[in-house]
N, CA and C of each residue as an Amber inpcrd file, in Angstrom:
protein
   693
-112.8070000  16.0410000  33.9530000-113.4530000  16.6500000  32.7920000
-114.8350000  16.0310000  32.6000000-115.8870000  16.8320000  32.3690000
-117.2290000  16.2670000  32.1520000-117.2540000  15.3840000  30.9080000
-118.0080000  14.2970000  30.9800000-118.0460000  13.3570000  29.8560000
-118.7220000  13.9630000  28.6280000-119.5680000  14.9800000  28.8260000
-120.2350000  15.6000000  27.6790000-119.2670000  16.4060000  26.8190000
-118.0980000  16.7490000  27.3640000-117.0920000  17.4770000  26.5840000
-116.0880000  16.5460000  25.9220000-116.1920000  15.2380000  26.1880000
-115.2190000  14.2920000  25.6450000-115.2790000  14.2160000  24.1290000
-116.4620000  14.3690000  23.5480000-116.6210000  14.2410000  22.0980000
-115.9190000  15.3620000  21.3370000-115.6010000  16.4640000  22.0000000
-114.9320000  17.5820000  21.3320000-113.4090000  17.4350000  21.3260000
-112.8840000  16.4010000  21.9700000-111.4380000  16.1910000  22.0320000
-110.9700000  15.3870000  20.8250000-109.8120000  15.7800000  20.2850000
-109.2800000  15.0700000  19.1150000-108.7870000  13.6780000  19.4550000
-108.4470000  13.4190000  20.7160000-107.9330000  12.1030000  21.1060000
-109.0400000  11.1700000  21.5660000-110.2970000  11.5490000  21.3800000
-111.4100000  10.6770000  21.7720000-111.4320000   9.4520000  20.8520000
-111.2150000   8.2520000  21.4060000-111.0350000   7.0470000  20.5890000
-112.3210000   6.6060000  19.9110000-113.4640000   7.0100000  20.4130000
-114.7260000   6.5740000  19.8350000-115.3770000   7.6480000  18.9600000
-114.6260000   8.6470000  18.5610000-115.1730000   9.6430000  17.6450000
-115.2340000   9.0520000  16.2350000-116.1230000   9.5990000  15.4130000
-116.3090000   9.0630000  14.0600000-115.0340000   9.1990000  13.2290000
-114.3110000  10.2910000  13.3880000-113.0860000  10.5050000  12.6060000
-112.0070000   9.4970000  12.9730000-111.8120000   9.2490000  14.2620000
-110.7860000   8.2940000  14.6760000-111.1620000   6.8660000  14.3040000
-112.4380000   6.5210000  14.3470000-112.8640000   5.1790000  13.9460000
-112.5920000   4.9590000  12.4620000-112.8940000   5.9570000  11.6230000
-112.6240000   5.8400000  10.1900000-111.1270000   5.7510000   9.9190000
-110.3010000   6.4940000  10.6770000-108.8550000   6.4400000  10.4850000
-108.3060000   5.0530000  10.8190000-108.8010000   4.4460000  11.8810000
-108.3420000   3.1060000  12.2580000-108.7210000   2.0860000  11.1900000
-109.9330000   2.1940000  10.6390000-110.3570000   1.2580000   9.5990000
-109.5080000   1.4080000   8.3450000-109.1630000   2.6400000   7.9700000
-108.3090000   2.8400000   6.7970000-106.9190000   2.2560000   7.0290000
-106.3740000   2.4430000   8.2150000-105.0500000   1.8910000   8.5120000
-105.0710000   0.3660000   8.4860000-106.1290000  -0.2410000   9.0150000
-106.2220000  -1.7000000   9.0030000-106.3350000  -2.2340000   7.5790000
-107.1210000  -1.5740000   6.7350000-107.2540000  -2.0130000   5.3460000
-105.9340000  -1.8660000   4.5970000-105.2170000  -0.7590000   4.8380000
-103.9300000  -0.5570000   4.1770000-102.9060000  -1.6030000   4.6270000
-102.8890000  -1.9280000   5.9170000-101.9530000  -2.9320000   6.4250000
-102.2720000  -4.3120000   5.8720000-103.5600000  -4.6570000   5.7570000
-103.9360000  -5.9680000   5.2210000-103.5440000  -6.0870000   3.7520000
-103.7470000  -5.0140000   2.9620000-103.3660000  -5.0480000   1.5510000
-101.8500000  -5.1530000   1.3930000-101.0960000  -4.4410000   2.2300000
 -99.6400000  -4.5110000   2.1630000 -99.1410000  -5.8970000   2.5410000
 -99.7610000  -6.5050000   3.5410000 -99.3620000  -7.8560000   3.9520000
 -99.6390000  -8.8740000   2.8500000-100.7760000  -8.7390000   2.1830000
-101.0990000  -9.6640000   1.0940000-100.1490000  -9.4870000  -0.0850000
 -99.7830000  -8.2350000  -0.3680000 -98.8430000  -7.9870000  -1.4660000
 -97.4670000  -8.5710000  -1.1510000 -96.9930000  -8.4190000   0.0870000
 -95.7080000  -9.0030000   0.4730000 -95.7360000 -10.5210000   0.3840000
 -96.8670000 -11.1100000   0.7410000 -96.9800000 -12.5710000   0.6650000
 -96.9150000 -13.0530000  -0.7820000 -97.5450000 -12.3210000  -1.6990000
 -97.4810000 -12.6940000  -3.1130000 -96.0620000 -12.5640000  -3.6590000
 -95.3700000 -11.5200000  -3.2500000 -93.9810000 -11.3710000  -3.7010000
 -93.1020000 -12.4940000  -3.1710000 -93.3300000 -12.8980000  -1.9360000
 -92.5580000 -14.0040000  -1.3660000 -92.8180000 -15.2990000  -2.1170000
 -94.0850000 -15.5600000  -2.4470000 -94.4180000 -16.7700000  -3.2000000
 -93.7880000 -16.7430000  -4.5870000 -93.7780000 -15.5720000  -5.2250000
 -93.1690000 -15.4560000  -6.5480000 -91.6650000 -15.7060000  -6.4900000
 -91.0020000 -15.1230000  -5.4900000 -89.5610000 -15.3510000  -5.3540000
 -89.2580000 -16.8100000  -5.0430000 -90.0950000 -17.4480000  -4.2420000
 -89.8900000 -18.8570000  -3.9080000 -90.0510000 -19.7390000  -5.1350000
 -91.0810000 -19.4700000  -5.9400000 -91.2830000 -20.2780000  -7.1510000
 -90.1370000 -20.0930000  -8.1420000 -89.6160000 -18.8750000  -8.2440000
 -88.4840000 -18.6310000  -9.1510000 -87.2340000 -19.3670000  -8.6760000
 -86.9950000 -19.3650000  -7.3660000 -85.8270000 -20.0730000  -6.8330000
 -85.9390000 -21.5780000  -7.0450000 -87.1270000 -22.1330000  -6.8560000
 -87.2970000 -23.5740000  -7.0730000 -87.1270000 -23.9330000  -8.5400000
 -87.6020000 -23.0570000  -9.4450000 -87.4340000 -23.3090000 -10.8740000
 -85.9580000 -23.3140000 -11.2610000 -85.1820000 -22.3750000 -10.7540000
 -83.7440000 -22.3520000 -11.0380000 -83.0440000 -23.5850000 -10.4780000
 -83.4410000 -23.9930000  -9.2800000 -82.8100000 -25.1680000  -8.6750000
 -83.1020000 -26.4400000  -9.4760000 -84.3190000 -26.5840000  -9.9690000
 -84.6610000 -27.7520000 -10.7830000 -83.9080000 -27.7430000 -12.1080000
 -83.7190000 -26.5760000 -12.6930000 -82.9710000 -26.4970000 -13.9460000
 -81.5170000 -26.9120000 -13.7470000 -80.9160000 -26.4530000 -12.6550000
 -79.5190000 -26.8200000 -12.3860000 -79.3810000 -28.3180000 -12.1450000
 -80.3280000 -28.8810000 -11.4120000 -80.2750000 -30.3240000 -11.1710000
 -80.4290000 -31.1140000 -12.4620000 -81.2810000 -30.6350000 -13.3680000
 -81.4600000 -31.3300000 -14.6450000 -80.2040000 -31.2370000 -15.5010000
 -79.5220000 -30.1010000 -15.4950000 -78.2840000 -29.9520000 -16.2700000
 -77.1810000 -30.8440000 -15.7180000 -77.0800000 -30.9350000 -14.3930000
 -76.0460000 -31.7800000 -13.7900000 -76.3140000 -33.2520000 -14.0710000
 -77.5790000 -33.6570000 -14.0200000 -77.9120000 -35.0690000 -14.2500000
 -77.6460000 -35.4730000 -15.6930000 -77.9070000 -34.6070000 -16.6520000
 -77.6800000 -34.9500000 -18.0610000 -76.1960000 -34.9310000 -18.4080000
 -75.4300000 -34.0860000 -17.7630000 -73.9980000 -34.0360000 -18.0020000
 -73.6140000 -33.3340000 -19.2800000 -74.5360000 -32.7810000 -19.9980000
 -74.2370000 -32.0740000 -21.2330000 -75.2740000 -30.9820000 -21.4390000
 -74.9410000 -30.0820000 -22.2650000 -75.8200000 -28.9640000 -22.5430000
 -76.9500000 -29.4100000 -23.4610000 -78.1740000 -29.1150000 -23.0370000
 -79.3200000 -29.5160000 -23.8430000 -79.4300000 -28.6520000 -25.0940000
 -80.1040000 -29.2120000 -26.0650000 -80.3000000 -28.4720000 -27.2990000
 -81.3560000 -27.3930000 -27.0920000 -81.1880000 -26.3580000 -27.8320000
 -82.1200000 -25.2370000 -27.7420000 -83.3330000 -25.5390000 -28.6220000
 -84.4280000 -25.8540000 -27.9930000 -85.6390000 -26.1560000 -28.7430000
 -86.7280000 -25.1460000 -28.3890000 -87.9340000 -25.4650000 -28.8320000
 -89.0370000 -24.5220000 -28.6340000 -89.4000000 -24.3870000 -27.1590000
 -89.3180000 -25.4770000 -26.3970000 -89.6230000 -25.4050000 -24.9680000
 -88.6140000 -24.5300000 -24.2320000 -87.3460000 -24.6450000 -24.6040000
 -86.3310000 -23.8130000 -23.9620000 -86.5760000 -22.3280000 -24.2420000
 -87.0200000 -22.0270000 -25.4550000 -87.3090000 -20.6330000 -25.7750000
 -88.4580000 -20.1010000 -24.9140000 -89.4620000 -20.9520000 -24.6830000
 -90.5640000 -20.5370000 -23.8120000 -90.0960000 -20.3020000 -22.3890000
 -89.1920000 -21.1530000 -21.8910000 -88.6600000 -20.9750000 -20.5430000
 -87.8200000 -19.7070000 -20.4440000 -87.0470000 -19.4380000 -21.4920000
 -86.2470000 -18.2160000 -21.4970000 -87.1460000 -16.9710000 -21.4500000
 -88.2100000 -17.0210000 -22.2410000 -89.1330000 -15.8820000 -22.2530000
 -89.7950000 -15.6960000 -20.8930000 -90.1690000 -16.8100000 -20.2520000
 -90.7730000 -16.7380000 -18.9260000 -89.7860000 -16.1880000 -17.9050000
 -88.5330000 -16.5810000 -18.0100000 -87.5160000 -16.0920000 -17.0890000
 -87.3030000 -14.5860000 -17.2460000 -87.3120000 -14.1050000 -18.4850000
 -87.1500000 -12.6700000 -18.7130000 -88.3400000 -11.8850000 -18.1580000
 -89.5260000 -12.4490000 -18.2580000 -90.7030000 -11.7720000 -17.7130000
 -90.6750000 -11.7500000 -16.1900000 -90.1660000 -12.8230000 -15.5810000
 -90.0570000 -12.8520000 -14.1240000 -89.1090000 -11.7780000 -13.6180000
 -88.0930000 -11.4800000 -14.3690000 -87.1290000 -10.4540000 -13.9820000
 -87.5830000  -9.0540000 -14.3910000 -88.7320000  -8.9490000 -15.0020000
 -89.2260000  -7.6330000 -15.4110000 -88.5700000  -7.1030000 -16.6640000
 -87.9370000  -7.9890000 -17.4570000 -87.2360000  -7.5450000 -18.6620000
 -87.7950000  -8.2500000 -19.8990000 -89.1000000  -8.4990000 -19.8650000
 -89.7220000  -9.1750000 -21.0090000 -89.6650000  -8.3150000 -22.2630000
 -89.2730000  -8.9010000 -23.3480000 -89.1740000  -8.1810000 -24.6280000
 -89.9810000  -8.9080000 -25.7000000 -90.4870000  -8.1390000 -26.5990000
 -91.2740000  -8.7190000 -27.6920000 -90.3290000  -9.3630000 -28.7030000
 -90.6430000 -10.5820000 -29.1050000 -89.8330000 -11.3090000 -30.0890000
 -90.4280000 -11.0600000 -31.4690000 -89.6060000 -10.5860000 -32.3920000
 -90.0730000 -10.2540000 -33.7350000 -90.4360000 -11.5290000 -34.4920000
 -91.5190000 -11.4330000 -35.2460000 -91.9340000 -12.5440000 -36.0840000
 -92.7810000 -13.5740000 -35.3840000 -93.0280000 -13.4520000 -34.0810000
 -93.8260000 -14.4270000 -33.3360000 -95.1550000 -13.7690000 -32.9690000
 -96.0240000 -13.6380000 -33.9340000 -97.3100000 -12.9860000 -33.7060000
 -98.2720000 -13.8910000 -32.9550000 -98.0280000 -15.2090000 -33.0180000
 -98.9560000 -16.1440000 -32.3710000 -98.7180000 -16.2560000 -30.8780000
 -97.5800000 -15.7570000 -30.4350000 -97.2370000 -15.8990000 -29.0140000
 -98.0260000 -14.8910000 -28.1800000 -98.6070000 -15.3530000 -27.0670000
 -99.4020000 -14.5130000 -26.1770000 -98.5240000 -14.0640000 -25.0350000
 -98.5400000 -12.7820000 -24.7780000 -97.7050000 -12.2260000 -23.7170000
 -98.5930000 -11.5020000 -22.7120000 -98.0900000 -11.4390000 -21.4770000
 -98.8100000 -10.7090000 -20.4170000 -98.5310000  -9.2260000 -20.5710000
 -99.5850000  -8.4510000 -20.6190000 -99.4720000  -7.0090000 -20.7640000
-100.2890000  -6.3340000 -19.6760000 -99.8500000  -5.1670000 -19.3170000
-100.5650000  -4.3850000 -18.3040000-100.6320000  -2.9460000 -18.7620000
-101.7590000  -2.3090000 -18.5720000-101.9590000  -0.9090000 -18.9450000
-102.0700000  -0.1020000 -17.6680000-101.1480000   0.7950000 -17.4560000
-101.1360000   1.6040000 -16.2480000-101.9430000   2.8780000 -16.4750000
-102.7510000   3.2720000 -15.5130000-103.5450000   4.5000000 -15.6620000
-102.6560000   5.7250000 -15.5950000-103.0580000   6.7760000 -16.3440000
-102.3050000   8.0280000 -16.3550000-103.0410000   9.0750000 -15.5440000
-102.2680000   9.8490000 -14.7970000-102.8590000  10.9310000 -14.0250000
-103.7380000  10.4650000 -12.8950000-103.4800000   9.2920000 -12.3490000
-104.2520000   8.8100000 -11.2160000-105.6510000   8.3590000 -11.5740000
-105.9210000   8.0380000 -12.8800000-107.2490000   7.5940000 -13.2610000
-107.4870000   6.1870000 -12.7370000-108.7440000   5.8960000 -12.4470000
-109.0930000   4.5920000 -11.8900000-109.4760000   3.5830000 -12.9590000
-109.5120000   3.9950000 -14.2750000-109.8760000   3.0630000 -15.3400000
-108.7170000   2.1160000 -15.5910000-108.9670000   0.8160000 -15.4100000
-107.9170000  -0.1830000 -15.5730000-108.4330000  -1.3170000 -16.4450000
-107.5480000  -1.8830000 -17.2510000-107.8840000  -3.0310000 -18.0690000
-107.3900000  -4.2990000 -17.3960000-108.1290000  -5.3600000 -17.6410000
-107.7570000  -6.6270000 -17.0350000-106.4880000  -7.1650000 -17.6840000
-105.6280000  -7.7440000 -16.8750000-104.3760000  -8.3020000 -17.3610000
-104.6190000  -9.7290000 -17.8170000-104.1880000 -10.1190000 -19.0400000
-104.3740000 -11.5060000 -19.4820000-103.6860000 -12.4710000 -18.5280000
-104.3430000 -13.5850000 -18.2800000-103.8190000 -14.5830000 -17.3440000
-103.0500000 -15.6860000 -18.0480000-102.6040000 -15.4390000 -19.2880000
-101.8650000 -16.4550000 -20.0370000-100.4970000 -15.9250000 -20.4140000
 -99.5230000 -16.8130000 -20.4050000 -98.1570000 -16.4940000 -20.8090000
 -97.6170000 -17.6730000 -21.6050000 -97.2570000 -17.4070000 -22.8710000
 -96.7610000 -18.4690000 -23.7480000 -97.7960000 -19.5820000 -23.9100000
 -99.0720000 -19.2000000 -23.8870000-100.1180000 -20.1900000 -24.0610000
-100.4760000 -20.9570000 -22.8110000 -99.8520000 -20.6330000 -21.6680000
-100.1150000 -21.3300000 -20.4090000-100.7510000 -20.3640000 -19.4140000
-101.5280000 -20.9480000 -18.4960000-102.1820000 -20.1450000 -17.4710000
-101.1460000 -19.6440000 -16.4680000-101.1780000 -18.3450000 -16.1860000
-100.2040000 -17.7360000 -15.2810000-100.9580000 -16.8450000 -14.2940000
-100.8890000 -17.2170000 -13.0090000-101.5950000 -16.4610000 -11.9770000
-100.8250000 -15.2210000 -11.5350000 -99.5650000 -15.0900000 -11.9000000
 -98.7340000 -13.9640000 -11.4690000 -98.3860000 -13.0580000 -12.6500000
 -99.2760000 -13.0000000 -13.6370000 -98.9850000 -12.2040000 -14.8330000
 -98.8440000 -10.7250000 -14.4990000 -99.6950000 -10.2250000 -13.5790000
 -99.6200000  -8.7990000 -13.2500000 -98.3380000  -8.4570000 -12.5110000
 -97.8650000  -9.3670000 -11.6390000 -96.6120000  -9.1150000 -10.9270000
 -95.4110000  -9.2090000 -11.8610000 -95.4440000 -10.1800000 -12.7700000
 -94.3250000 -10.3470000 -13.6920000 -94.2000000  -9.1630000 -14.6400000
 -95.3270000  -8.5370000 -14.9590000 -95.3020000  -7.3950000 -15.8750000
 -94.9960000  -6.0840000 -15.1690000 -94.7010000  -6.1430000 -13.8720000
 -94.3550000  -4.9330000 -13.1380000 -95.5350000  -4.1750000 -12.6100000
 -96.6900000  -4.8180000 -12.4870000 -97.8780000  -4.1460000 -11.9870000
 -97.8390000  -3.9920000 -10.4800000 -98.7940000  -3.2710000  -9.9630000
 -98.9260000  -3.0450000  -8.5280000-100.3490000  -3.3930000  -8.1000000
-100.6180000  -4.6940000  -7.9140000-101.9840000  -5.0730000  -7.5360000
-102.3630000  -4.6250000  -6.1460000-101.3680000  -4.3010000  -5.3340000
-101.6880000  -3.9110000  -3.9620000-102.5100000  -2.6320000  -3.8940000
-102.2440000  -1.6900000  -4.8380000-102.9880000  -0.4340000  -4.8030000
-104.4610000  -0.6400000  -5.1270000-104.7450000  -1.4700000  -6.1300000
-106.1530000  -1.7280000  -6.4630000-106.8570000  -2.4620000  -5.3400000
-106.1660000  -3.3950000  -4.7060000-106.7760000  -4.1120000  -3.5870000
-107.0040000  -3.1770000  -2.4120000-106.0760000  -2.2450000  -2.2240000
-106.2540000  -1.2810000  -1.1380000-107.4790000  -0.4080000  -1.3880000
-107.6610000   0.0240000  -2.6350000-108.8330000   0.8420000  -2.9530000
-110.1240000   0.0770000  -2.7340000-110.1320000  -1.2030000  -3.1350000
-111.3470000  -2.0010000  -2.9320000-111.6280000  -2.2170000  -1.4570000
-110.5660000  -2.4320000  -0.6610000-110.7610000  -2.6160000   0.7780000
-111.2830000  -1.3370000   1.4250000-110.7140000  -0.1970000   1.0410000
-111.1830000   1.0710000   1.6010000-112.6370000   1.3350000   1.2250000
-113.0150000   0.9540000   0.0000000-114.3990000   1.1420000  -0.4260000
-115.3410000   0.2880000   0.4050000-114.9290000  -0.9540000   0.6810000
-115.7660000  -1.8220000   1.5110000-115.8770000  -1.2850000   2.9310000
-114.7720000  -0.7370000   3.4410000-114.8030000  -0.1890000   4.8030000
-115.7530000   0.9960000   4.8880000-115.7110000   1.8800000   3.8810000
-116.5970000   3.0420000   3.8910000-118.0570000   2.6360000   3.7400000
-118.3120000   1.5850000   2.9520000-119.6900000   1.1190000   2.8070000
-120.2020000   0.4800000   4.0810000-119.3050000  -0.1300000   4.8610000
-119.7260000  -0.8030000   6.0910000-119.9220000   0.1660000   7.2460000
-119.4910000   1.4080000   7.1020000-119.6450000   2.3670000   8.1990000
-121.1080000   2.6570000   8.5020000-121.9540000   2.6950000   7.4760000
-123.3760000   2.9510000   7.7170000-124.0030000   1.8350000   8.5410000
-123.5630000   0.5820000   8.3240000-124.0890000  -0.5250000   9.1150000
-123.6310000  -0.4260000  10.5570000-122.4000000   0.0180000  10.7920000
-121.9080000   0.1510000  12.1600000-122.7070000   1.1930000  12.9320000
-123.1550000   2.2290000  12.2660000-123.9020000   3.2710000  12.9620000
-125.2550000   2.7680000  13.4470000-125.7630000   1.6890000  12.8360000
-127.0460000   1.1390000  13.2640000-126.8980000   0.1770000  14.4280000
-125.7120000  -0.3850000  14.6090000-125.5100000  -1.3880000  15.6540000
-124.6980000  -0.8760000  16.8260000-124.0280000   0.2660000  16.6700000
-123.1900000   0.7890000  17.7390000-123.6590000   2.1900000  18.1070000
-123.5400000   2.5030000  19.3670000-123.9530000   3.8090000  19.8690000
-122.7510000   4.4580000  20.5400000-122.3700000   5.6320000  20.0970000
-121.2550000   6.3680000  20.6700000-121.7710000   7.7080000  21.1850000
-120.8930000   8.4380000  21.8370000-121.2880000   9.7540000  22.3340000
-121.6250000  10.6940000  21.1900000-120.8550000  10.6200000  20.1240000
-121.1440000  11.4290000  18.9360000-121.8840000  10.5590000  17.9330000
-123.2070000  10.6320000  17.9140000-124.0040000   9.7900000  17.0400000
-123.9120000  10.3010000  15.6080000-123.8790000   9.3530000  14.6690000
-123.7840000   9.7270000  13.2710000-125.1530000  10.1500000  12.7550000
-125.1390000  11.1030000  11.8490000-126.3740000  11.5520000  11.2370000
-127.1020000  12.6170000  12.0240000-126.7490000  12.8130000  13.2720000
-127.4320000  13.8040000  14.0930000-126.5680000  15.0230000  14.3740000
-125.3250000  14.9820000  13.9440000-124.4230000  16.0930000  14.2310000
-123.9540000  16.0610000  15.6730000-123.1260000  17.0130000  16.0230000
-122.6210000  17.0720000  17.3840000-123.6740000  17.6690000  18.3050000
-124.0220000  16.9600000  19.3750000-125.0250000  17.5120000  20.2960000
-124.4940000  18.7580000  20.9960000-125.3510000  19.7580000  21.1420000
-124.9700000  21.0160000  21.7710000-125.7780000  21.2030000  23.0440000
-125.1140000  21.6410000  24.0880000-125.7780000  21.8830000  25.3520000
-126.4100000  23.2580000  25.3910000-127.0760000  23.5490000  26.4950000
-127.7450000  24.8440000  26.6260000-126.7500000  25.9900000  26.6450000
-125.5030000  25.7070000  27.0720000-124.4900000  26.7540000  27.1610000
-124.0040000  27.2020000  25.7840000-124.2820000  26.4180000  24.7340000
-123.8030000  26.7430000  23.3890000-124.8390000  27.4950000  22.5650000
-125.9800000  27.8310000  23.1570000-127.0340000  28.5410000  22.4380000
-127.2010000  29.9500000  22.9960000-127.7490000  30.8300000  22.1750000
-127.9230000  32.2210000  22.5880000-129.0460000  32.3920000  23.6060000
-130.1310000  31.6400000  23.4370000-131.2670000  31.7870000  24.3430000
-131.1880000  30.8830000  25.5620000-130.1240000  30.0780000  25.6670000
-129.9680000  29.2160000  26.8350000-130.9110000  28.0350000  26.8560000
-131.3900000  27.6060000  25.6890000-132.2960000  26.4670000  25.6080000
-131.6820000  25.3790000  24.7430000-132.0380000  24.1510000  25.0360000
-131.5770000  23.0220000  24.2440000-132.4930000  22.8310000  23.0410000
-132.0530000  21.9620000  22.1210000-132.8620000  21.6970000  20.9400000
-134.1960000  21.0540000  21.3090000-134.1690000  20.2030000  22.3270000
-135.3990000  19.5360000  22.7470000-136.4130000  20.5370000  23.2850000
-135.9440000  21.4720000  24.0880000-136.8510000  22.4850000  24.6280000
-137.3770000  23.4080000  23.5360000-136.5620000  23.6530000  22.5320000
-136.9850000  24.5530000  21.4660000-138.0470000  23.9120000  20.5740000
-138.0360000  22.5850000  20.4930000-139.0000000  21.8800000  19.6530000
-140.3620000  21.7150000  20.3250000-140.4110000  21.9140000  21.5970000
-141.6810000  21.7540000  22.2940000-142.6620000  22.8480000  21.8780000
-143.9250000  22.4690000  21.7570000-144.9450000  23.4050000  21.3160000
-145.4270000  24.3150000  22.4320000-146.2520000  25.2840000  22.0410000
-146.7870000  26.2500000  23.0050000-147.7520000  25.5710000  23.9670000
-148.5370000  24.6250000  23.4630000-149.5060000  23.9480000  24.3240000
-148.8100000  23.1640000  25.4320000-147.7310000  22.4860000  25.0720000
-147.0120000  21.7120000  26.0800000-146.3850000  22.6390000  27.1200000
-145.9130000  23.7900000  26.6840000-145.3360000  24.7440000  27.6350000
-146.3980000  25.2800000  28.5940000-147.5980000  25.6060000  28.0630000
-148.6820000  26.0860000  28.9200000-149.1450000  25.0110000  29.8980000
-149.1930000  23.7820000  29.4140000-149.6100000  22.6900000  30.2990000
-148.6070000  22.4920000  31.4310000-147.3350000  22.5900000  31.1100000
-146.3220000  22.4440000  32.1510000-146.4210000  23.5950000  33.1670000
-146.6850000  24.8130000  32.6700000-146.8380000  25.9570000  33.5770000
-148.0460000  25.7850000  34.4980000-149.1470000  25.2580000  33.9530000
-150.3480000  25.0340000  34.7680000-150.0710000  24.0010000  35.8600000
-149.3650000  22.9430000  35.5060000-149.0480000  21.9210000  36.5090000
-148.1570000  22.4880000  37.6050000-147.2280000  23.3340000  37.2320000
-146.3530000  23.9360000  38.2400000-147.1380000  24.8530000  39.1790000
-148.0600000  25.6310000  38.6140000-148.8610000  26.5280000  39.4570000
-149.7690000  25.7480000  40.4080000-150.3590000  24.6590000  39.9120000
-151.2090000  23.8320000  40.7710000-150.4000000  23.2110000  41.8980000
-149.2010000  22.7870000  41.5790000-148.3530000  22.1940000  42.6110000
-147.9930000  23.2240000  43.6790000-147.6950000  24.4350000  43.2510000
-147.3720000  25.4860000  44.2190000-148.5900000  25.8410000  45.0850000
-149.7770000  25.8780000  44.4710000-150.9860000  26.2160000  45.2290000
-151.2860000  25.1610000  46.2810000-151.1190000  23.8930000  45.9120000
-151.3760000  22.8170000  46.8760000-150.3880000  22.8760000  48.0280000
-149.1350000  23.1350000  47.6930000-148.1280000  23.2150000  48.7530000
-148.3990000  24.4000000  49.6780000-148.7800000  25.5470000  49.1170000
-149.0860000  26.7140000  49.9540000-150.3160000  26.4620000  50.8290000
-151.3540000  25.7950000  50.3050000-152.5360000  25.4780000  51.0950000
-152.2340000  24.5250000  52.2310000-151.3950000  23.5510000  51.9620000
-151.0120000  22.6120000  53.0090000-150.2220000  23.3130000  54.1040000
-149.3660000  24.2410000  53.7100000-148.5900000  24.9810000  54.7020000
-149.5060000  25.8520000  55.5710000-150.5190000  26.4730000  54.9550000
-151.4670000  27.2940000  55.7130000-152.2910000  26.4510000  56.6790000
-152.6770000  25.2680000  56.2500000-153.4650000  24.3860000  57.1140000
-152.6510000  23.9210000  58.3100000-151.3880000  23.5880000  58.0760000
-150.5360000  23.1440000  59.1790000-150.3420000  24.2680000  60.1860000
-150.1380000  25.5090000  59.7160000-149.9800000  26.6340000  60.6360000
-151.2460000  26.9170000  61.4270000-152.4130000  26.8130000  60.7910000
-153.6860000  27.0370000  61.4790000-153.9250000  25.9670000  62.5450000
-153.6110000  24.7280000  62.2220000-153.8160000  23.6360000  63.1760000
-152.8900000  23.7910000  64.3830000-151.6640000  24.2230000  64.1640000
-150.7390000  24.4240000  65.2810000-151.1960000  25.5710000  66.1740000
-151.7730000  26.6270000  65.6040000-152.2600000  27.7570000  66.3970000
-153.4530000  27.3640000  67.2600000-154.3280000  26.5400000  66.7340000
-155.4870000  26.0930000  67.5150000-155.0510000  25.2380000  68.6920000
-154.0870000  24.3480000  68.4640000-153.6240000  23.4850000  69.5450000
-152.9110000  24.2900000  70.6290000-152.2840000  25.3790000  70.2610000
-151.4980000  26.1520000  71.2320000-152.3520000  27.1430000  72.0150000
-153.2130000  27.8730000  71.3380000-153.9960000  28.9280000  72.0000000
-155.4750000  28.5740000  72.1640000-155.9030000  27.4840000  71.5930000
-157.2940000  27.0990000  71.6700000-158.1640000  27.8300000  70.6910000
-157.6180000  28.7600000  69.9910000-158.3640000  29.5150000  69.0080000
-157.4100000  29.8610000  67.8680000-157.9670000  30.0210000  66.7170000
-157.1300000  30.3310000  65.5530000-156.7200000  31.7880000  65.5930000
-155.4370000  32.0320000  65.6170000-154.9060000  33.3970000  65.6470000
-154.0420000  33.5890000  64.4240000-154.5670000  34.2160000  63.3970000
-153.7600000  34.4200000  62.1920000-152.5950000  35.3460000  62.4670000
-151.5520000  35.1460000  61.7380000-150.3510000  35.9500000  61.9180000
-150.5910000  37.3510000  61.3930000-150.3010000  38.3330000  62.2560000
-150.5300000  39.7220000  61.8870000-149.2820000  40.3230000  61.2730000
-149.5280000  41.2990000  60.4400000-148.4070000  42.0200000  59.8570000
-147.8940000  43.0560000  60.8440000-146.7940000  43.7330000  60.5130000
-146.2070000  44.7240000  61.4150000-147.1400000  45.9240000  61.6040000
-147.8570000  46.3290000  60.5780000-148.7800000  47.4560000  60.7040000
-149.9540000  47.1330000  61.6060000-150.4610000  45.9090000  61.5000000
-151.5710000  45.5020000  62.3460000-151.1430000  45.3730000  63.8010000
-149.8970000  44.9400000  64.0560000-149.4120000  44.8130000  65.4340000
-149.3230000  46.1860000  66.1070000-148.9600000  47.2340000  65.3810000
-148.8500000  48.5860000  65.9550000-150.2230000  49.1350000  66.3610000
-151.2550000  48.7930000  65.5700000-152.5890000  49.2520000  65.9220000
-153.0970000  48.5580000  67.1930000
């Protein structure tokens, strides 16, 4: 298959569409991997917290009294399980809240990073949010912005910004875009050069024939036509 037809194939790996598809897949995979890693860290921290609580209960040998710190731990545990509930009468308590967009809107409010007055880096996960989608959108936006830079540093068969190149076979007059852009003066100049080249070649051919005739017959004998030979 001619290489000039490769750009019209859907399986061409260096086409602009396939390059953009690969970048989107890579960004989506990276965002999914980061989200899974955050979930793993959250589950690990929850398991270690439960293990420390059990060890503390066994070491004390008795049930601890329910104080204000225990209430804060209970509230944190409920939020980790996604079952956080508002406690009546505690207006001073700060809770992690998340506002989900409706109808696929991109307007989002920042999630408070505090829980029970303490800094919490997993507030969005504990509140049931999906940070992976926002990160995926930001990654895709960066990928699309970087495509213009790639077009300046990389050269493919299908160049960006110039459209798909068309050969002479794809036009009605049988001319390429380059030939169509040439002016009348350049066309006349090219025609003059071609005519001069033909004239020089014809003169050289006539001189060679005349020289061969002189060497053979001692006199120049021009070639006669059929009508002249009959006379």
